[in-house]
Amino acid sequence: MSPAGLLTAHRPERVAVVIPAKNEAERIEATIESARRIAGVDLVVVVDDGSTDATSAVAMGADALVVRHKTNRGKAAAMATGAQVIAIREDAERADGGESFSEELHAEPREPGHTGPLPVIDPGESVPRALLFLDADMGGS
């Protein structure tokens, strides 16, 4: 079953999509648009893994939250960065309503800067979020 089929079958209320990408300026917008069509998706995070093209700019133009690695760290590291950003964002939104934090994250791509253990998200605070990882070339799917 496809990722979209799995999500549709279980209907999570909130889904965050992480798209690790390197030099995907030509395809990233279509991939982001495809991700937004998946049931429940309310957040798309693109982790630009050291691109030398306009991947970050195109992703920001498509209204994705963009985090950029200055150098290529590999797909697994990009996926981990995306998951960390979502966890930190969730905690920040619970702590102060999150508007200022979300606005800051959307302002410009930046190097991740979290150190230490990831914050613990209290599942009683809100509806849990499903996390989905997509390849940057899914635009035609």
Tab-separated table of C-alpha atoms in Angstrom:
chain	number	residue	atom	x	y	z
A	1	MET	CA	0.000	0.000	0.000
A	2	SER	CA	1.294	3.498	-0.825
A	3	PRO	CA	2.092	6.008	1.971
A	4	ALA	CA	-0.966	8.030	0.955
A	5	GLY	CA	-3.110	4.879	1.115
A	6	LEU	CA	-1.845	4.012	4.592
A	7	LEU	CA	-2.587	7.487	5.864
A	8	THR	CA	-6.016	7.546	4.270
A	9	ALA	CA	-6.871	4.174	5.813
A	10	HIS	CA	-5.983	5.342	9.339
A	11	ARG	CA	-7.010	9.012	8.938
A	12	PRO	CA	-4.674	10.756	11.384
A	13	GLU	CA	-5.887	14.254	12.162
A	14	ARG	CA	-2.466	15.883	11.900
A	15	VAL	CA	0.343	14.774	9.624
A	16	ALA	CA	3.762	16.367	9.204
A	17	VAL	CA	5.743	15.507	6.085
A	18	VAL	CA	9.547	15.645	5.999
A	19	ILE	CA	11.173	15.859	2.575
A	20	PRO	CA	14.974	15.483	2.554
A	21	ALA	CA	16.260	17.143	-0.614
A	22	LYS	CA	19.540	17.893	-2.358
A	23	ASN	CA	19.608	19.815	-5.652
A	24	GLU	CA	15.898	19.241	-6.263
A	25	ALA	CA	14.893	22.763	-7.371
A	26	GLU	CA	13.193	21.408	-10.495
A	27	ARG	CA	11.035	18.870	-8.623
A	28	ILE	CA	10.556	20.104	-5.070
A	29	GLU	CA	7.499	22.293	-5.692
A	30	ALA	CA	5.566	19.410	-7.286
A	31	THR	CA	6.585	17.139	-4.408
A	32	ILE	CA	5.360	19.664	-1.832
A	33	GLU	CA	2.065	19.998	-3.708
A	34	SER	CA	1.701	16.193	-3.772
A	35	ALA	CA	2.422	16.006	-0.041
A	36	ARG	CA	-0.263	18.585	0.742
A	37	ARG	CA	-2.861	16.415	-1.032
A	38	ILE	CA	-2.351	13.586	1.485
A	39	ALA	CA	-5.173	13.442	4.029
A	40	GLY	CA	-4.365	15.271	7.267
A	41	VAL	CA	-1.150	16.985	6.130
A	42	ASP	CA	-0.868	20.334	7.882
A	43	LEU	CA	2.911	20.798	7.852
A	44	VAL	CA	5.566	20.192	5.191
A	45	VAL	CA	9.226	20.444	6.210
A	46	VAL	CA	11.920	20.411	3.537
A	47	VAL	CA	15.444	19.696	4.750
A	48	ASP	CA	17.797	21.072	2.109
A	49	ASP	CA	20.842	18.843	2.485
A	50	GLY	CA	23.570	21.097	1.114
A	51	SER	CA	22.025	21.978	-2.247
A	52	THR	CA	23.937	24.173	-4.664
A	53	ASP	CA	20.802	25.089	-6.624
A	54	ALA	CA	17.618	26.960	-5.655
A	55	THR	CA	16.010	24.082	-3.719
A	56	SER	CA	15.527	26.154	-0.540
A	57	ALA	CA	14.104	29.172	-2.360
A	58	VAL	CA	11.668	27.076	-4.392
A	59	ALA	CA	10.532	25.168	-1.289
A	60	MET	CA	10.000	28.407	0.635
A	61	GLY	CA	8.030	29.769	-2.325
A	62	ALA	CA	5.797	26.692	-2.073
A	63	ASP	CA	5.192	27.586	1.604
A	64	ALA	CA	7.179	24.729	3.123
A	65	LEU	CA	9.106	25.161	6.340
A	66	VAL	CA	12.749	24.947	5.211
A	67	VAL	CA	15.809	23.931	7.214
A	68	ARG	CA	19.164	23.913	5.454
A	69	HIS	CA	22.323	21.898	6.052
A	70	LYS	CA	25.318	23.949	4.854
A	71	THR	CA	26.988	20.768	3.626
A	72	ASN	CA	25.583	17.438	2.517
A	73	ARG	CA	25.159	15.148	5.529
A	74	GLY	CA	23.208	12.389	3.822
A	75	LYS	CA	19.572	11.401	3.669
A	76	ALA	CA	19.407	9.849	7.155
A	77	ALA	CA	20.792	13.025	8.740
A	78	ALA	CA	18.316	15.148	6.783
A	79	MET	CA	15.460	12.926	7.946
A	80	ALA	CA	16.655	13.175	11.559
A	81	THR	CA	16.908	16.963	11.294
A	82	GLY	CA	13.336	17.142	9.995
A	83	ALA	CA	12.042	14.989	12.846
A	84	GLN	CA	13.913	17.135	15.398
A	85	VAL	CA	12.514	20.356	13.947
A	86	ILE	CA	8.980	18.979	14.186
A	87	ALA	CA	9.482	17.804	17.785
A	88	ILE	CA	10.926	21.163	18.840
A	89	ARG	CA	8.193	23.056	16.991
A	90	GLU	CA	5.483	20.985	18.694
A	91	ASP	CA	6.926	21.711	22.141
A	92	ALA	CA	7.326	25.419	21.389
A	93	GLU	CA	3.723	25.680	20.233
A	94	ARG	CA	2.531	24.025	23.427
A	95	ALA	CA	4.672	26.342	25.546
A	96	ASP	CA	3.669	29.728	24.131
A	97	GLY	CA	1.095	29.329	21.409
A	98	GLY	CA	3.919	28.934	18.895
A	99	GLU	CA	3.134	31.838	16.610
A	100	SER	CA	6.434	33.638	17.128
A	101	PHE	CA	8.404	30.381	16.861
A	102	SER	CA	6.614	29.335	13.666
A	103	GLU	CA	7.115	32.766	12.126
A	104	GLU	CA	10.811	32.636	12.986
A	105	LEU	CA	11.195	29.189	11.412
A	106	HIS	CA	9.501	30.363	8.221
A	107	ALA	CA	11.621	33.529	8.009
A	108	GLU	CA	14.648	31.952	6.332
A	109	PRO	CA	16.336	28.585	6.013
A	110	ARG	CA	18.846	28.018	8.763
A	111	GLU	CA	21.221	25.495	10.195
A	112	PRO	CA	19.619	23.410	12.966
A	113	GLY	CA	20.937	24.452	16.356
A	114	HIS	CA	19.323	22.212	18.965
A	115	THR	CA	21.688	20.557	21.443
A	116	GLY	CA	21.014	18.005	24.124
A	117	PRO	CA	18.126	15.562	24.320
A	118	LEU	CA	14.972	16.252	22.348
A	119	PRO	CA	12.159	17.738	24.396
A	120	VAL	CA	9.466	15.297	25.494
A	121	ILE	CA	6.057	15.974	24.004
A	122	ASP	CA	3.226	15.340	26.430
A	123	PRO	CA	0.684	13.265	24.497
A	124	GLY	CA	-2.115	14.562	26.704
A	125	GLU	CA	-1.606	18.123	25.509
A	126	SER	CA	-3.002	17.796	21.989
A	127	VAL	CA	-3.776	15.455	19.145
A	128	PRO	CA	-0.664	13.410	18.275
A	129	ARG	CA	0.957	14.143	14.942
A	130	ALA	CA	1.849	11.424	12.444
A	131	LEU	CA	5.234	11.815	10.753
A	132	LEU	CA	5.727	10.877	7.091
A	133	PHE	CA	8.996	10.954	5.138
A	134	LEU	CA	8.832	11.445	1.348
A	135	ASP	CA	11.491	11.425	-1.354
A	136	ALA	CA	11.943	14.722	-3.167
A	137	ASP	CA	11.066	13.125	-6.511
A	138	MET	CA	7.467	12.223	-5.577
A	139	GLY	CA	5.942	15.114	-7.509
A	140	GLY	CA	4.598	12.869	-10.261
A	141	SER	CA	3.093	10.355	-7.827
